[in-house]
Amino acid sequence: RFSKLRYSILKRLSKKSLPLFFKGGDIISLDPIANGSYEADIKALIEHFANNGFDNFLLDIGANIGLSSCQSGIKFSEVHMFEPNPNCVSILKINSNIALRDTTYVIHEYGLGLDDEKLQLYVPYDNWGGAFVKSNENEYDDKLLSSKDGYGEFNAKNYDVVEVQIKSAAKVLKDLFENLASNGKTKGVIKVDAEGYEKFIVNTIISAKPKEIEFVVVFENWKNDVAINEYLGGN
């Protein structure tokens, strides 16, 4: 009896759920299951620019299981999703096939960093969306990396540690921008959610940008003392 009641309640609560696959109990899964959208404010911002001429391409750097791309990607001519976690990529492929079957998309199964190398990705057990790489390019210290996921201090036991492929952001973005420009796709949106790599990636994006490419960048930030010029090539 209680099983049927729980089933009925869940069915009602998830009636408007995004038609995608999720990891049950994970932090990033709750909103799209209960409310039918993921980060509604960011979704609205991305789609605003897509509806106002920046619809040639969407670059999703830190795509995870594809929630941002899968709910907004149909607004764009071409979608590129970057995700180094092989476990997330497996779900990303399924979700993209569901939501973007009529859209041109590419899944890049690696992260963006300084060089081509293998690094360790720390994945919080209850928050796949909070995975991070610890390196000199990561702006977050151990305290911030731990606190953003609800931990009092850094402890490797709170994470699934996965070896992932990282590729040179400068080379990848330069080649991608040149390819987009050569196909007349010059205006788009770039979403960066890389858990501490945002400053490095945004500045690399700006450095790699050819003059004919225009874009809007939307990025996550957990630091309180960030000046915007730091993300515009400044120091």
JSON list of C-alpha atoms in Angstrom, two decimals:
[
{"chain": "A", "resi": 1, "resn": "ARG", "atom": "CA", "xyz": [0.00, 0.00, 0.00]},
{"chain": "A", "resi": 2, "resn": "PHE", "atom": "CA", "xyz": [2.74, 2.47, 0.98]},
{"chain": "A", "resi": 3, "resn": "SER", "atom": "CA", "xyz": [4.67, 1.52, -2.14]},
{"chain": "A", "resi": 4, "resn": "LYS", "atom": "CA", "xyz": [1.71, 2.44, -4.33]},
{"chain": "A", "resi": 5, "resn": "LEU", "atom": "CA", "xyz": [1.26, 5.71, -2.42]},
{"chain": "A", "resi": 6, "resn": "ARG", "atom": "CA", "xyz": [4.91, 6.68, -2.91]},
{"chain": "A", "resi": 7, "resn": "TYR", "atom": "CA", "xyz": [4.63, 5.78, -6.59]},
{"chain": "A", "resi": 8, "resn": "SER", "atom": "CA", "xyz": [1.53, 7.95, -6.97]},
{"chain": "A", "resi": 9, "resn": "ILE", "atom": "CA", "xyz": [3.15, 10.92, -5.21]},
{"chain": "A", "resi": 10, "resn": "LEU", "atom": "CA", "xyz": [6.32, 10.65, -7.26]},
{"chain": "A", "resi": 11, "resn": "LYS", "atom": "CA", "xyz": [4.34, 10.38, -10.48]},
{"chain": "A", "resi": 12, "resn": "ARG", "atom": "CA", "xyz": [2.48, 13.59, -9.65]},
{"chain": "A", "resi": 13, "resn": "LEU", "atom": "CA", "xyz": [5.62, 15.45, -8.55]},
{"chain": "A", "resi": 14, "resn": "SER", "atom": "CA", "xyz": [7.56, 14.46, -11.67]},
{"chain": "A", "resi": 15, "resn": "LYS", "atom": "CA", "xyz": [4.73, 15.02, -14.16]},
{"chain": "A", "resi": 16, "resn": "LYS", "atom": "CA", "xyz": [6.63, 17.88, -15.83]},
{"chain": "A", "resi": 17, "resn": "SER", "atom": "CA", "xyz": [10.04, 16.22, -15.59]},
{"chain": "A", "resi": 18, "resn": "LEU", "atom": "CA", "xyz": [12.51, 16.68, -18.44]},
{"chain": "A", "resi": 19, "resn": "PRO", "atom": "CA", "xyz": [12.32, 13.55, -20.62]},
{"chain": "A", "resi": 20, "resn": "LEU", "atom": "CA", "xyz": [15.92, 12.56, -19.91]},
{"chain": "A", "resi": 21, "resn": "PHE", "atom": "CA", "xyz": [17.87, 10.02, -17.86]},
{"chain": "A", "resi": 22, "resn": "PHE", "atom": "CA", "xyz": [19.06, 11.09, -14.41]},
{"chain": "A", "resi": 23, "resn": "LYS", "atom": "CA", "xyz": [21.03, 9.71, -11.47]},
{"chain": "A", "resi": 24, "resn": "GLY", "atom": "CA", "xyz": [18.47, 9.25, -8.70]},
{"chain": "A", "resi": 25, "resn": "GLY", "atom": "CA", "xyz": [19.19, 11.28, -5.57]},
{"chain": "A", "resi": 26, "resn": "ASP", "atom": "CA", "xyz": [21.87, 13.39, -7.24]},
{"chain": "A", "resi": 27, "resn": "ILE", "atom": "CA", "xyz": [21.73, 17.14, -6.54]},
{"chain": "A", "resi": 28, "resn": "ILE", "atom": "CA", "xyz": [21.58, 18.14, -10.21]},
{"chain": "A", "resi": 29, "resn": "SER", "atom": "CA", "xyz": [18.69, 15.75, -10.87]},
{"chain": "A", "resi": 30, "resn": "LEU", "atom": "CA", "xyz": [16.16, 17.17, -8.43]},
{"chain": "A", "resi": 31, "resn": "ASP", "atom": "CA", "xyz": [15.22, 20.41, -10.20]},
{"chain": "A", "resi": 32, "resn": "PRO", "atom": "CA", "xyz": [14.72, 18.97, -13.73]},
{"chain": "A", "resi": 33, "resn": "ILE", "atom": "CA", "xyz": [12.71, 16.06, -12.31]},
{"chain": "A", "resi": 34, "resn": "ALA", "atom": "CA", "xyz": [10.48, 18.15, -10.03]},
{"chain": "A", "resi": 35, "resn": "ASN", "atom": "CA", "xyz": [10.20, 21.37, -12.03]},
{"chain": "A", "resi": 36, "resn": "GLY", "atom": "CA", "xyz": [10.90, 20.36, -15.62]},
{"chain": "A", "resi": 37, "resn": "SER", "atom": "CA", "xyz": [13.91, 22.61, -16.11]},
{"chain": "A", "resi": 38, "resn": "TYR", "atom": "CA", "xyz": [17.53, 22.86, -15.04]},
{"chain": "A", "resi": 39, "resn": "GLU", "atom": "CA", "xyz": [18.84, 26.19, -13.73]},
{"chain": "A", "resi": 40, "resn": "ALA", "atom": "CA", "xyz": [15.86, 28.10, -15.10]},
{"chain": "A", "resi": 41, "resn": "ASP", "atom": "CA", "xyz": [17.59, 31.50, -14.99]},
{"chain": "A", "resi": 42, "resn": "ILE", "atom": "CA", "xyz": [20.56, 30.24, -17.00]},
{"chain": "A", "resi": 43, "resn": "LYS", "atom": "CA", "xyz": [18.22, 28.49, -19.42]},
{"chain": "A", "resi": 44, "resn": "ALA", "atom": "CA", "xyz": [16.31, 31.74, -19.97]},
{"chain": "A", "resi": 45, "resn": "LEU", "atom": "CA", "xyz": [19.55, 33.68, -20.51]},
{"chain": "A", "resi": 46, "resn": "ILE", "atom": "CA", "xyz": [20.94, 31.20, -23.04]},
{"chain": "A", "resi": 47, "resn": "GLU", "atom": "CA", "xyz": [17.68, 31.07, -24.96]},
{"chain": "A", "resi": 48, "resn": "HIS", "atom": "CA", "xyz": [17.32, 34.86, -24.89]},
{"chain": "A", "resi": 49, "resn": "PHE", "atom": "CA", "xyz": [20.56, 35.24, -26.81]},
{"chain": "A", "resi": 50, "resn": "ALA", "atom": "CA", "xyz": [19.69, 32.35, -29.12]},
{"chain": "A", "resi": 51, "resn": "ASN", "atom": "CA", "xyz": [16.42, 34.11, -29.96]},
{"chain": "A", "resi": 52, "resn": "ASN", "atom": "CA", "xyz": [18.29, 37.35, -30.65]},
{"chain": "A", "resi": 53, "resn": "GLY", "atom": "CA", "xyz": [20.79, 36.29, -33.27]},
{"chain": "A", "resi": 54, "resn": "PHE", "atom": "CA", "xyz": [23.36, 34.27, -31.32]},
{"chain": "A", "resi": 55, "resn": "ASP", "atom": "CA", "xyz": [21.99, 30.93, -32.49]},
{"chain": "A", "resi": 56, "resn": "ASN", "atom": "CA", "xyz": [24.73, 29.59, -34.78]},
{"chain": "A", "resi": 57, "resn": "PHE", "atom": "CA", "xyz": [26.43, 27.54, -32.08]},
{"chain": "A", "resi": 58, "resn": "LEU", "atom": "CA", "xyz": [26.29, 26.52, -28.43]},
{"chain": "A", "resi": 59, "resn": "LEU", "atom": "CA", "xyz": [29.50, 25.41, -26.70]},
{"chain": "A", "resi": 60, "resn": "ASP", "atom": "CA", "xyz": [28.79, 23.60, -23.44]},
{"chain": "A", "resi": 61, "resn": "ILE", "atom": "CA", "xyz": [32.10, 23.31, -21.59]},
{"chain": "A", "resi": 62, "resn": "GLY", "atom": "CA", "xyz": [31.40, 21.05, -18.64]},
{"chain": "A", "resi": 63, "resn": "ALA", "atom": "CA", "xyz": [28.32, 19.42, -20.13]},
{"chain": "A", "resi": 64, "resn": "ASN", "atom": "CA", "xyz": [27.98, 16.68, -17.49]},
{"chain": "A", "resi": 65, "resn": "ILE", "atom": "CA", "xyz": [24.88, 14.62, -18.45]},
{"chain": "A", "resi": 66, "resn": "GLY", "atom": "CA", "xyz": [23.69, 17.30, -20.85]},
{"chain": "A", "resi": 67, "resn": "LEU", "atom": "CA", "xyz": [21.00, 19.13, -18.93]},
{"chain": "A", "resi": 68, "resn": "SER", "atom": "CA", "xyz": [21.80, 22.61, -20.30]},
{"chain": "A", "resi": 69, "resn": "SER", "atom": "CA", "xyz": [22.42, 21.46, -23.87]},
{"chain": "A", "resi": 70, "resn": "CYS", "atom": "CA", "xyz": [19.50, 19.07, -23.98]},
{"chain": "A", "resi": 71, "resn": "GLN", "atom": "CA", "xyz": [16.94, 21.64, -22.86]},
{"chain": "A", "resi": 72, "resn": "SER", "atom": "CA", "xyz": [18.26, 24.55, -24.97]},
{"chain": "A", "resi": 73, "resn": "GLY", "atom": "CA", "xyz": [20.31, 23.00, -27.77]},
{"chain": "A", "resi": 74, "resn": "ILE", "atom": "CA", "xyz": [17.43, 22.88, -30.24]},
{"chain": "A", "resi": 75, "resn": "LYS", "atom": "CA", "xyz": [17.65, 26.68, -30.38]},
{"chain": "A", "resi": 76, "resn": "PHE", "atom": "CA", "xyz": [21.06, 26.43, -32.07]},
{"chain": "A", "resi": 77, "resn": "SER", "atom": "CA", "xyz": [22.33, 25.25, -35.45]},
{"chain": "A", "resi": 78, "resn": "GLU", "atom": "CA", "xyz": [25.22, 23.34, -33.89]},
{"chain": "A", "resi": 79, "resn": "VAL", "atom": "CA", "xyz": [25.99, 22.15, -30.36]},
{"chain": "A", "resi": 80, "resn": "HIS", "atom": "CA", "xyz": [29.39, 21.14, -28.97]},
{"chain": "A", "resi": 81, "resn": "MET", "atom": "CA", "xyz": [29.50, 19.46, -25.55]},
{"chain": "A", "resi": 82, "resn": "PHE", "atom": "CA", "xyz": [32.75, 18.92, -23.63]},
{"chain": "A", "resi": 83, "resn": "GLU", "atom": "CA", "xyz": [32.73, 16.36, -20.82]},
{"chain": "A", "resi": 84, "resn": "PRO", "atom": "CA", "xyz": [35.74, 14.39, -19.49]},
{"chain": "A", "resi": 85, "resn": "ASN", "atom": "CA", "xyz": [33.92, 12.09, -17.05]},
{"chain": "A", "resi": 86, "resn": "PRO", "atom": "CA", "xyz": [33.35, 8.77, -18.90]},
{"chain": "A", "resi": 87, "resn": "ASN", "atom": "CA", "xyz": [30.45, 7.87, -16.62]},
{"chain": "A", "resi": 88, "resn": "CYS", "atom": "CA", "xyz": [28.65, 11.14, -17.41]},
{"chain": "A", "resi": 89, "resn": "VAL", "atom": "CA", "xyz": [29.46, 10.76, -21.10]},
{"chain": "A", "resi": 90, "resn": "SER", "atom": "CA", "xyz": [27.56, 7.49, -21.23]},
{"chain": "A", "resi": 91, "resn": "ILE", "atom": "CA", "xyz": [24.41, 9.27, -20.03]},
{"chain": "A", "resi": 92, "resn": "LEU", "atom": "CA", "xyz": [25.20, 12.38, -22.09]},
{"chain": "A", "resi": 93, "resn": "LYS", "atom": "CA", "xyz": [25.12, 10.29, -25.26]},
{"chain": "A", "resi": 94, "resn": "ILE", "atom": "CA", "xyz": [21.70, 8.88, -24.39]},
{"chain": "A", "resi": 95, "resn": "ASN", "atom": "CA", "xyz": [20.24, 12.25, -23.37]},
{"chain": "A", "resi": 96, "resn": "SER", "atom": "CA", "xyz": [21.60, 13.95, -26.48]},
{"chain": "A", "resi": 97, "resn": "ASN", "atom": "CA", "xyz": [20.10, 11.26, -28.68]},
{"chain": "A", "resi": 98, "resn": "ILE", "atom": "CA", "xyz": [16.73, 11.89, -27.03]},
{"chain": "A", "resi": 99, "resn": "ALA", "atom": "CA", "xyz": [16.72, 15.68, -27.00]},
{"chain": "A", "resi": 100, "resn": "LEU", "atom": "CA", "xyz": [18.94, 16.67, -29.93]},
{"chain": "A", "resi": 101, "resn": "ARG", "atom": "CA", "xyz": [18.09, 14.07, -32.54]},
{"chain": "A", "resi": 102, "resn": "ASP", "atom": "CA", "xyz": [17.14, 16.81, -35.03]},
{"chain": "A", "resi": 103, "resn": "THR", "atom": "CA", "xyz": [20.11, 19.03, -34.14]},
{"chain": "A", "resi": 104, "resn": "THR", "atom": "CA", "xyz": [23.74, 18.81, -35.24]},
{"chain": "A", "resi": 105, "resn": "TYR", "atom": "CA", "xyz": [25.80, 18.06, -32.16]},
{"chain": "A", "resi": 106, "resn": "VAL", "atom": "CA", "xyz": [29.26, 16.79, -31.21]},
{"chain": "A", "resi": 107, "resn": "ILE", "atom": "CA", "xyz": [30.29, 15.26, -27.88]},
{"chain": "A", "resi": 108, "resn": "HIS", "atom": "CA", "xyz": [33.94, 15.90, -27.04]},
{"chain": "A", "resi": 109, "resn": "GLU", "atom": "CA", "xyz": [34.94, 13.25, -24.51]},
{"chain": "A", "resi": 110, "resn": "TYR", "atom": "CA", "xyz": [37.63, 15.26, -22.75]},
{"chain": "A", "resi": 111, "resn": "GLY", "atom": "CA", "xyz": [38.13, 18.35, -20.62]},
{"chain": "A", "resi": 112, "resn": "LEU", "atom": "CA", "xyz": [39.94, 21.57, -21.52]},
{"chain": "A", "resi": 113, "resn": "GLY", "atom": "CA", "xyz": [43.17, 22.53, -19.80]},
{"chain": "A", "resi": 114, "resn": "LEU", "atom": "CA", "xyz": [46.67, 23.81, -20.36]},
{"chain": "A", "resi": 115, "resn": "ASP", "atom": "CA", "xyz": [48.13, 20.75, -22.10]},
{"chain": "A", "resi": 116, "resn": "ASP", "atom": "CA", "xyz": [47.22, 17.35, -23.47]},
{"chain": "A", "resi": 117, "resn": "GLU", "atom": "CA", "xyz": [47.48, 15.11, -20.42]},
{"chain": "A", "resi": 118, "resn": "LYS", "atom": "CA", "xyz": [45.70, 12.67, -18.12]},
{"chain": "A", "resi": 119, "resn": "LEU", "atom": "CA", "xyz": [44.53, 14.10, -14.78]},
{"chain": "A", "resi": 120, "resn": "GLN", "atom": "CA", "xyz": [42.39, 12.97, -11.87]},
{"chain": "A", "resi": 121, "resn": "LEU", "atom": "CA", "xyz": [38.77, 14.11, -11.71]},
{"chain": "A", "resi": 122, "resn": "TYR", "atom": "CA", "xyz": [37.17, 14.25, -8.24]},
{"chain": "A", "resi": 123, "resn": "VAL", "atom": "CA", "xyz": [33.46, 13.46, -8.49]},
{"chain": "A", "resi": 124, "resn": "PRO", "atom": "CA", "xyz": [31.32, 14.07, -5.37]},
{"chain": "A", "resi": 125, "resn": "TYR", "atom": "CA", "xyz": [29.23, 10.95, -4.80]},
{"chain": "A", "resi": 126, "resn": "ASP", "atom": "CA", "xyz": [26.01, 12.95, -4.40]},
{"chain": "A", "resi": 127, "resn": "ASN", "atom": "CA", "xyz": [26.71, 15.64, -6.99]},
{"chain": "A", "resi": 128, "resn": "TRP", "atom": "CA", "xyz": [28.04, 14.56, -10.36]},
{"chain": "A", "resi": 129, "resn": "GLY", "atom": "CA", "xyz": [27.72, 18.17, -11.48]},
{"chain": "A", "resi": 130, "resn": "GLY", "atom": "CA", "xyz": [30.36, 19.25, -8.94]},
{"chain": "A", "resi": 131, "resn": "ALA", "atom": "CA", "xyz": [33.28, 17.23, -10.35]},
{"chain": "A", "resi": 132, "resn": "PHE", "atom": "CA", "xyz": [36.61, 19.04, -10.49]},
{"chain": "A", "resi": 133, "resn": "VAL", "atom": "CA", "xyz": [40.27, 18.66, -11.44]},
{"chain": "A", "resi": 134, "resn": "LYS", "atom": "CA", "xyz": [42.91, 19.83, -8.96]},
{"chain": "A", "resi": 135, "resn": "SER", "atom": "CA", "xyz": [45.73, 21.61, -10.78]},
{"chain": "A", "resi": 136, "resn": "ASN", "atom": "CA", "xyz": [47.54, 24.94, -11.04]},
{"chain": "A", "resi": 137, "resn": "GLU", "atom": "CA", "xyz": [44.84, 26.17, -13.43]},
{"chain": "A", "resi": 138, "resn": "ASN", "atom": "CA", "xyz": [42.06, 25.62, -10.88]},
{"chain": "A", "resi": 139, "resn": "GLU", "atom": "CA", "xyz": [41.25, 28.88, -9.06]},
{"chain": "A", "resi": 140, "resn": "TYR", "atom": "CA", "xyz": [39.48, 27.15, -6.14]},
{"chain": "A", "resi": 141, "resn": "ASP", "atom": "CA", "xyz": [41.35, 25.99, -3.03]},
{"chain": "A", "resi": 142, "resn": "ASP", "atom": "CA", "xyz": [40.50, 22.82, -1.11]},
{"chain": "A", "resi": 143, "resn": "LYS", "atom": "CA", "xyz": [38.24, 24.71, 1.29]},
{"chain": "A", "resi": 144, "resn": "LEU", "atom": "CA", "xyz": [36.06, 26.14, -1.47]},
{"chain": "A", "resi": 145, "resn": "LEU", "atom": "CA", "xyz": [36.04, 22.91, -3.47]},
{"chain": "A", "resi": 146, "resn": "SER", "atom": "CA", "xyz": [34.78, 21.09, -0.38]},
{"chain": "A", "resi": 147, "resn": "SER", "atom": "CA", "xyz": [32.28, 23.66, 0.86]},
{"chain": "A", "resi": 148, "resn": "LYS", "atom": "CA", "xyz": [30.50, 24.08, -2.48]},
{"chain": "A", "resi": 149, "resn": "ASP", "atom": "CA", "xyz": [29.49, 20.42, -2.27]},
{"chain": "A", "resi": 150, "resn": "GLY", "atom": "CA", "xyz": [28.48, 20.59, 1.40]},
{"chain": "A", "resi": 151, "resn": "TYR", "atom": "CA", "xyz": [31.62, 19.12, 2.97]},
{"chain": "A", "resi": 152, "resn": "GLY", "atom": "CA", "xyz": [33.31, 20.68, 5.99]},
{"chain": "A", "resi": 153, "resn": "GLU", "atom": "CA", "xyz": [36.79, 19.85, 4.75]},
{"chain": "A", "resi": 154, "resn": "PHE", "atom": "CA", "xyz": [38.47, 18.14, 1.83]},
{"chain": "A", "resi": 155, "resn": "ASN", "atom": "CA", "xyz": [38.53, 14.36, 2.16]},
{"chain": "A", "resi": 156, "resn": "ALA", "atom": "CA", "xyz": [39.24, 12.15, -0.85]},
{"chain": "A", "resi": 157, "resn": "LYS", "atom": "CA", "xyz": [36.81, 9.55, 0.59]},
{"chain": "A", "resi": 158, "resn": "ASN", "atom": "CA", "xyz": [33.91, 11.84, -0.40]},
{"chain": "A", "resi": 159, "resn": "TYR", "atom": "CA", "xyz": [34.76, 11.48, -4.09]},
{"chain": "A", "resi": 160, "resn": "ASP", "atom": "CA", "xyz": [34.94, 8.96, -6.87]},
{"chain": "A", "resi": 161, "resn": "VAL", "atom": "CA", "xyz": [38.37, 9.67, -8.37]},
{"chain": "A", "resi": 162, "resn": "VAL", "atom": "CA", "xyz": [38.49, 9.04, -12.13]},
{"chain": "A", "resi": 163, "resn": "GLU", "atom": "CA", "xyz": [41.41, 9.47, -14.52]},
{"chain": "A", "resi": 164, "resn": "VAL", "atom": "CA", "xyz": [40.28, 11.66, -17.42]},
{"chain": "A", "resi": 165, "resn": "GLN", "atom": "CA", "xyz": [41.65, 13.04, -20.67]},
{"chain": "A", "resi": 166, "resn": "ILE", "atom": "CA", "xyz": [42.47, 16.73, -20.81]},
{"chain": "A", "resi": 167, "resn": "LYS", "atom": "CA", "xyz": [43.34, 18.52, -24.06]},
{"chain": "A", "resi": 168, "resn": "SER", "atom": "CA", "xyz": [44.93, 21.87, -24.77]},
{"chain": "A", "resi": 169, "resn": "ALA", "atom": "CA", "xyz": [42.12, 24.44, -24.58]},
{"chain": "A", "resi": 170, "resn": "ALA", "atom": "CA", "xyz": [44.06, 26.87, -26.77]},
{"chain": "A", "resi": 171, "resn": "LYS", "atom": "CA", "xyz": [44.43, 24.40, -29.64]},
{"chain": "A", "resi": 172, "resn": "VAL", "atom": "CA", "xyz": [40.95, 22.86, -29.37]},
{"chain": "A", "resi": 173, "resn": "LEU", "atom": "CA", "xyz": [39.16, 26.21, -29.27]},
{"chain": "A", "resi": 174, "resn": "LYS", "atom": "CA", "xyz": [41.27, 27.74, -32.03]},
{"chain": "A", "resi": 175, "resn": "ASP", "atom": "CA", "xyz": [40.52, 24.81, -34.34]},
{"chain": "A", "resi": 176, "resn": "LEU", "atom": "CA", "xyz": [36.83, 24.79, -33.41]},
{"chain": "A", "resi": 177, "resn": "PHE", "atom": "CA", "xyz": [36.38, 28.55, -33.95]},
{"chain": "A", "resi": 178, "resn": "GLU", "atom": "CA", "xyz": [38.12, 28.33, -37.32]},
{"chain": "A", "resi": 179, "resn": "ASN", "atom": "CA", "xyz": [35.85, 25.46, -38.36]},
{"chain": "A", "resi": 180, "resn": "LEU", "atom": "CA", "xyz": [32.71, 27.29, -37.25]},
{"chain": "A", "resi": 181, "resn": "ALA", "atom": "CA", "xyz": [33.77, 30.47, -39.04]},
{"chain": "A", "resi": 182, "resn": "SER", "atom": "CA", "xyz": [34.56, 28.61, -42.25]},
{"chain": "A", "resi": 183, "resn": "ASN", "atom": "CA", "xyz": [30.99, 27.28, -42.22]},
{"chain": "A", "resi": 184, "resn": "GLY", "atom": "CA", "xyz": [29.46, 30.70, -41.64]},
{"chain": "A", "resi": 185, "resn": "LYS", "atom": "CA", "xyz": [28.60, 30.02, -38.00]},
{"chain": "A", "resi": 186, "resn": "THR", "atom": "CA", "xyz": [29.94, 33.15, -36.38]},
{"chain": "A", "resi": 187, "resn": "LYS", "atom": "CA", "xyz": [27.55, 34.02, -33.52]},
{"chain": "A", "resi": 188, "resn": "GLY", "atom": "CA", "xyz": [26.81, 31.83, -30.54]},
{"chain": "A", "resi": 189, "resn": "VAL", "atom": "CA", "xyz": [26.67, 31.19, -26.82]},
{"chain": "A", "resi": 190, "resn": "ILE", "atom": "CA", "xyz": [29.35, 29.55, -24.66]},
{"chain": "A", "resi": 191, "resn": "LYS", "atom": "CA", "xyz": [28.47, 28.04, -21.27]},
{"chain": "A", "resi": 192, "resn": "VAL", "atom": "CA", "xyz": [31.37, 27.29, -18.93]},
{"chain": "A", "resi": 193, "resn": "ASP", "atom": "CA", "xyz": [30.83, 25.19, -15.81]},
{"chain": "A", "resi": 194, "resn": "ALA", "atom": "CA", "xyz": [34.23, 23.75, -14.92]},
{"chain": "A", "resi": 195, "resn": "GLU", "atom": "CA", "xyz": [34.43, 23.99, -11.12]},
{"chain": "A", "resi": 196, "resn": "GLY", "atom": "CA", "xyz": [37.37, 26.36, -10.76]},
{"chain": "A", "resi": 197, "resn": "TYR", "atom": "CA", "xyz": [38.68, 26.34, -14.33]},
{"chain": "A", "resi": 198, "resn": "GLU", "atom": "CA", "xyz": [36.33, 29.12, -15.46]},
{"chain": "A", "resi": 199, "resn": "LYS", "atom": "CA", "xyz": [38.88, 31.95, -15.39]},
{"chain": "A", "resi": 200, "resn": "PHE", "atom": "CA", "xyz": [41.45, 29.90, -17.31]},
{"chain": "A", "resi": 201, "resn": "ILE", "atom": "CA", "xyz": [38.91, 28.74, -19.90]},
{"chain": "A", "resi": 202, "resn": "VAL", "atom": "CA", "xyz": [37.23, 32.12, -20.43]},
{"chain": "A", "resi": 203, "resn": "ASN", "atom": "CA", "xyz": [40.58, 33.84, -20.95]},
{"chain": "A", "resi": 204, "resn": "THR", "atom": "CA", "xyz": [41.63, 31.08, -23.35]},
{"chain": "A", "resi": 205, "resn": "ILE", "atom": "CA", "xyz": [38.36, 31.51, -25.25]},
{"chain": "A", "resi": 206, "resn": "ILE", "atom": "CA", "xyz": [39.08, 35.22, -25.64]},
{"chain": "A", "resi": 207, "resn": "SER", "atom": "CA", "xyz": [42.65, 34.56, -26.80]},
{"chain": "A", "resi": 208, "resn": "ALA", "atom": "CA", "xyz": [41.53, 31.93, -29.31]},
{"chain": "A", "resi": 209, "resn": "LYS", "atom": "CA", "xyz": [38.68, 34.01, -30.77]},
{"chain": "A", "resi": 210, "resn": "PRO", "atom": "CA", "xyz": [39.10, 35.04, -34.43]},
{"chain": "A", "resi": 211, "resn": "LYS", "atom": "CA", "xyz": [37.82, 38.50, -35.31]},
{"chain": "A", "resi": 212, "resn": "GLU", "atom": "CA", "xyz": [34.80, 37.21, -37.23]},
{"chain": "A", "resi": 213, "resn": "ILE", "atom": "CA", "xyz": [33.43, 35.21, -34.28]},
{"chain": "A", "resi": 214, "resn": "GLU", "atom": "CA", "xyz": [31.01, 36.80, -31.79]},
{"chain": "A", "resi": 215, "resn": "PHE", "atom": "CA", "xyz": [29.73, 35.12, -28.66]},
{"chain": "A", "resi": 216, "resn": "VAL", "atom": "CA", "xyz": [28.15, 35.53, -25.26]},
{"chain": "A", "resi": 217, "resn": "VAL", "atom": "CA", "xyz": [29.81, 33.67, -22.37]},
{"chain": "A", "resi": 218, "resn": "VAL", "atom": "CA", "xyz": [27.83, 32.38, -19.40]},
{"chain": "A", "resi": 219, "resn": "PHE", "atom": "CA", "xyz": [29.95, 30.94, -16.62]},
{"chain": "A", "resi": 220, "resn": "GLU", "atom": "CA", "xyz": [29.67, 29.70, -13.05]},
{"chain": "A", "resi": 221, "resn": "ASN", "atom": "CA", "xyz": [31.65, 31.31, -10.23]},
{"chain": "A", "resi": 222, "resn": "TRP", "atom": "CA", "xyz": [31.85, 30.37, -6.54]},
{"chain": "A", "resi": 223, "resn": "LYS", "atom": "CA", "xyz": [34.36, 33.06, -5.49]},
{"chain": "A", "resi": 224, "resn": "ASN", "atom": "CA", "xyz": [33.18, 36.28, -3.85]},
{"chain": "A", "resi": 225, "resn": "ASP", "atom": "CA", "xyz": [36.24, 38.41, -4.66]},
{"chain": "A", "resi": 226, "resn": "VAL", "atom": "CA", "xyz": [36.34, 38.15, -8.45]},
{"chain": "A", "resi": 227, "resn": "ALA", "atom": "CA", "xyz": [36.72, 41.24, -10.64]},
{"chain": "A", "resi": 228, "resn": "ILE", "atom": "CA", "xyz": [35.22, 40.93, -14.12]},
{"chain": "A", "resi": 229, "resn": "ASN", "atom": "CA", "xyz": [38.45, 42.14, -15.76]},
{"chain": "A", "resi": 230, "resn": "GLU", "atom": "CA", "xyz": [40.05, 38.90, -14.56]},
{"chain": "A", "resi": 231, "resn": "TYR", "atom": "CA", "xyz": [37.81, 37.14, -17.07]},
{"chain": "A", "resi": 232, "resn": "LEU", "atom": "CA", "xyz": [38.60, 39.55, -19.89]},
{"chain": "A", "resi": 233, "resn": "GLY", "atom": "CA", "xyz": [42.28, 38.84, -20.28]},
{"chain": "A", "resi": 234, "resn": "GLY", "atom": "CA", "xyz": [43.28, 40.84, -17.21]},
{"chain": "A", "resi": 235, "resn": "ASN", "atom": "CA", "xyz": [45.17, 39.74, -14.11]}
]
